[in-house]
Coordinates of C-alpha atoms in Angstrom, one line a residue:
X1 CA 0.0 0.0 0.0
X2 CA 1.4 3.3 -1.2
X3 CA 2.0 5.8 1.7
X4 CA 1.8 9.3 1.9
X5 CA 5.4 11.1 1.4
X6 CA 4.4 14.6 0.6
X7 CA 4.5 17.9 2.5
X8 CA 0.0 17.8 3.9
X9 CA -2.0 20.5 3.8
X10 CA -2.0 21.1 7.3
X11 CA 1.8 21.7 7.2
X12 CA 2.0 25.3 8.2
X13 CA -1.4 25.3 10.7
X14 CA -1.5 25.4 14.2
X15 CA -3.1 22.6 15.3
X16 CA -3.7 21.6 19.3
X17 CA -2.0 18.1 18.8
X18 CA -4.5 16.0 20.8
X19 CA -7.1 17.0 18.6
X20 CA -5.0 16.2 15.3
X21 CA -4.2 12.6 17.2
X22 CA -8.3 12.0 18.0
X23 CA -9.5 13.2 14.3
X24 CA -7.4 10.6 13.0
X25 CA -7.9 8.2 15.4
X26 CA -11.7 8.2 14.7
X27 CA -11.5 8.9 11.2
X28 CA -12.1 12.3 10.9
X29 CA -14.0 14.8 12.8
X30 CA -17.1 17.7 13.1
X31 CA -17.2 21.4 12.6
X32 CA -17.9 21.4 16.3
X33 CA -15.6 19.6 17.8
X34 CA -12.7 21.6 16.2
X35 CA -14.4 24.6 17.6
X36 CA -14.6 23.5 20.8
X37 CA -11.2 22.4 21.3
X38 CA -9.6 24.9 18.9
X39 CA -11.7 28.2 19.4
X40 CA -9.6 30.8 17.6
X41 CA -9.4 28.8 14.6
X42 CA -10.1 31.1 11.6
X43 CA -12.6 30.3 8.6
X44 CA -9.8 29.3 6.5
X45 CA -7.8 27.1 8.5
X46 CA -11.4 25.6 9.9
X47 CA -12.1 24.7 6.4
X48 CA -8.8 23.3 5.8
X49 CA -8.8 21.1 9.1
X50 CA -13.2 19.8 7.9
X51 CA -11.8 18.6 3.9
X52 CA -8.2 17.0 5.9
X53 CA -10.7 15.4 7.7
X54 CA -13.1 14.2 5.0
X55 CA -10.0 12.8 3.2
X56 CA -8.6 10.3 5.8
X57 CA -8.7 6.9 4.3
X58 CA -10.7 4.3 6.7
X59 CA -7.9 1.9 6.8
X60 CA -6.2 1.9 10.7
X61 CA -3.2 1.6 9.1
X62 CA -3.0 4.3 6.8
X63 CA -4.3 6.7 9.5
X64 CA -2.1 5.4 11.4
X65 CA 0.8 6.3 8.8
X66 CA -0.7 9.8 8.8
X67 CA -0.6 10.2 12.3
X68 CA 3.1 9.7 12.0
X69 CA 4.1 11.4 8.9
X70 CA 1.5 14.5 8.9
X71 CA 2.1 14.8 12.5
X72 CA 5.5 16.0 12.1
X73 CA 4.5 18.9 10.8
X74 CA 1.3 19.5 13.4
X75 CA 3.8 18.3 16.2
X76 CA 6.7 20.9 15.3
X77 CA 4.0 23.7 15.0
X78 CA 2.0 22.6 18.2
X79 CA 5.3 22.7 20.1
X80 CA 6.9 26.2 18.2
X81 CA 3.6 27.6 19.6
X82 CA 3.8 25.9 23.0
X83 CA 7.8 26.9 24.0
X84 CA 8.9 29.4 25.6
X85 CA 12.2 29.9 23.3
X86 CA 9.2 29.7 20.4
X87 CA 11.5 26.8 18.6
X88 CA 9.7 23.7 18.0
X89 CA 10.5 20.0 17.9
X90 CA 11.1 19.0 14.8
X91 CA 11.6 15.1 14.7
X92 CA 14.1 14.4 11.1
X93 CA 14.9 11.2 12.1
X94 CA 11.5 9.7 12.9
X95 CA 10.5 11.9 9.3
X96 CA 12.8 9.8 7.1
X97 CA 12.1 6.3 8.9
X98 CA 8.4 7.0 8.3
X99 CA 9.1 8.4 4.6
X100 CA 11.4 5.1 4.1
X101 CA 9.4 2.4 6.2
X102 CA 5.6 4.0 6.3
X103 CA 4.4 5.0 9.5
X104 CA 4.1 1.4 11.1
X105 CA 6.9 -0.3 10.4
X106 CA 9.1 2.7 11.4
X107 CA 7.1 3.1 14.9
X108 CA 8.0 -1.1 15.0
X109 CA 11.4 -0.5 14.4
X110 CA 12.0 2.5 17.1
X111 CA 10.8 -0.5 19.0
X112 CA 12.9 -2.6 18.5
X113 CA 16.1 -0.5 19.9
X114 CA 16.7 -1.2 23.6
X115 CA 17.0 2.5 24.4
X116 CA 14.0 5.3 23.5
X117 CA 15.2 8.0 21.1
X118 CA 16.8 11.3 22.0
X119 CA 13.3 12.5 20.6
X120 CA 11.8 10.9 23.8
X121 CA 14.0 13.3 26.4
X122 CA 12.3 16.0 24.1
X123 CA 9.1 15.2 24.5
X124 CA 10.0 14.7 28.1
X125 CA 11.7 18.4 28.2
X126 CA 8.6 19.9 26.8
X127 CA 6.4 18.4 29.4
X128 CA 4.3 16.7 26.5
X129 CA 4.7 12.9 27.0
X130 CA 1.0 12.4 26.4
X131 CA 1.7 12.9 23.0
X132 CA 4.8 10.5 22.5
X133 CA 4.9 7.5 20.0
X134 CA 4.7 5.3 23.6
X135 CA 1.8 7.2 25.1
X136 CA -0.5 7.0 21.3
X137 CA 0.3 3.5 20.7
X138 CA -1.5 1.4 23.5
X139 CA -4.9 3.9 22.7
X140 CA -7.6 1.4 21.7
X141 CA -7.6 2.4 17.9
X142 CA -4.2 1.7 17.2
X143 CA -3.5 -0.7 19.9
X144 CA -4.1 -3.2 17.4
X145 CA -1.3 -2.6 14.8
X146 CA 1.0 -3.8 17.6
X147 CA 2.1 -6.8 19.3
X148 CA 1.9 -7.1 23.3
X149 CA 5.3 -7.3 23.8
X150 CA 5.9 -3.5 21.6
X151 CA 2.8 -2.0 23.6
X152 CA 5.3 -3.6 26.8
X153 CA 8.2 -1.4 25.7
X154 CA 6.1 1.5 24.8
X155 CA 4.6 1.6 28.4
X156 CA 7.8 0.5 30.4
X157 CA 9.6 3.3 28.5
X158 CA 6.7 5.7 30.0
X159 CA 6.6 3.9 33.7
X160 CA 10.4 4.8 33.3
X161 CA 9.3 8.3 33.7
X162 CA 6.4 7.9 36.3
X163 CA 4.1 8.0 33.4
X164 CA 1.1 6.2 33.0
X165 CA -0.3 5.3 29.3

């Protein structure tokens, strides 16, 4: 299955992160919701977010893909907007892998290394460990594209930290 390699739409947007990670864990998302969570959204970007949306495949595994390469983008945003220094995280590494392997089997391999990525400390650093590769992956929709022993490592790396998934 062909994965998405391109620069999304959303690239340049703000976007609150969790929101991104629940619209494509469910599929998409309303006109409501994205209000709700993102009040100062403008009628462009609004519109942008509602047809992003209405284009995610319904395959787990694509979205899943998506979450991972389109969240690069919504991730380094989120966080330029969210640190003090206003620089973002911007994850290369985890870009590439994801470009090279598709979204799961990069996630699989970061897995499979006995120590977490510097990435992780980052996350850490930014006080946003809810929203690390360990802390998505044991969430019921994507809990199945993994094996018990990876959702293992993804939540010992966590309980590492004192933090629950």
């Amino acid at each position: 299955m062909p994965f998405e390699t391109r620069k999304p739409v959303i690239r340049d947007m703000f976007i609150p992160f969790g929101l991104f990670a629940r619209m494509l864990a469910g599929g998409g998302t309303s006109e409501e919701e994205i209000r709700r969570e993102y009040p100062q959204v403008g009628p462009r970007d609004l519109q942008t977010l509602l047809s992003y949306a209405r284009s995610l495949p319904a395959d787990v595994e694509h979205r899943f893909h998506l979450l991972m390469h389109d969240g690069y983008w919504v991730f380094g945003q989120f966080t330029k907007a969210k640190a003090k220094d206003g620089k973002g995280y911007w994850s290369n590494y985890q870009l590439r892998s994801v470009r090279k392997h598709g979204g799961l089997e990069a996630v699989k391999r970061y897995l499979e290394r006995p120590q977490a990525q510097e990435g992780f400390d980052r996350v850490r650093e930014l006080k946003m460990l809810e929203y690390s590769i360990e802390a998505l992956l044991p969430k019921q929709q994507w809990a199945s594209l993994f094996t018990p022993r990876e959702l293992e490592i993804a939540r010992r790396r966590l309980a590492l930290l004192g933090y629950q998934a």
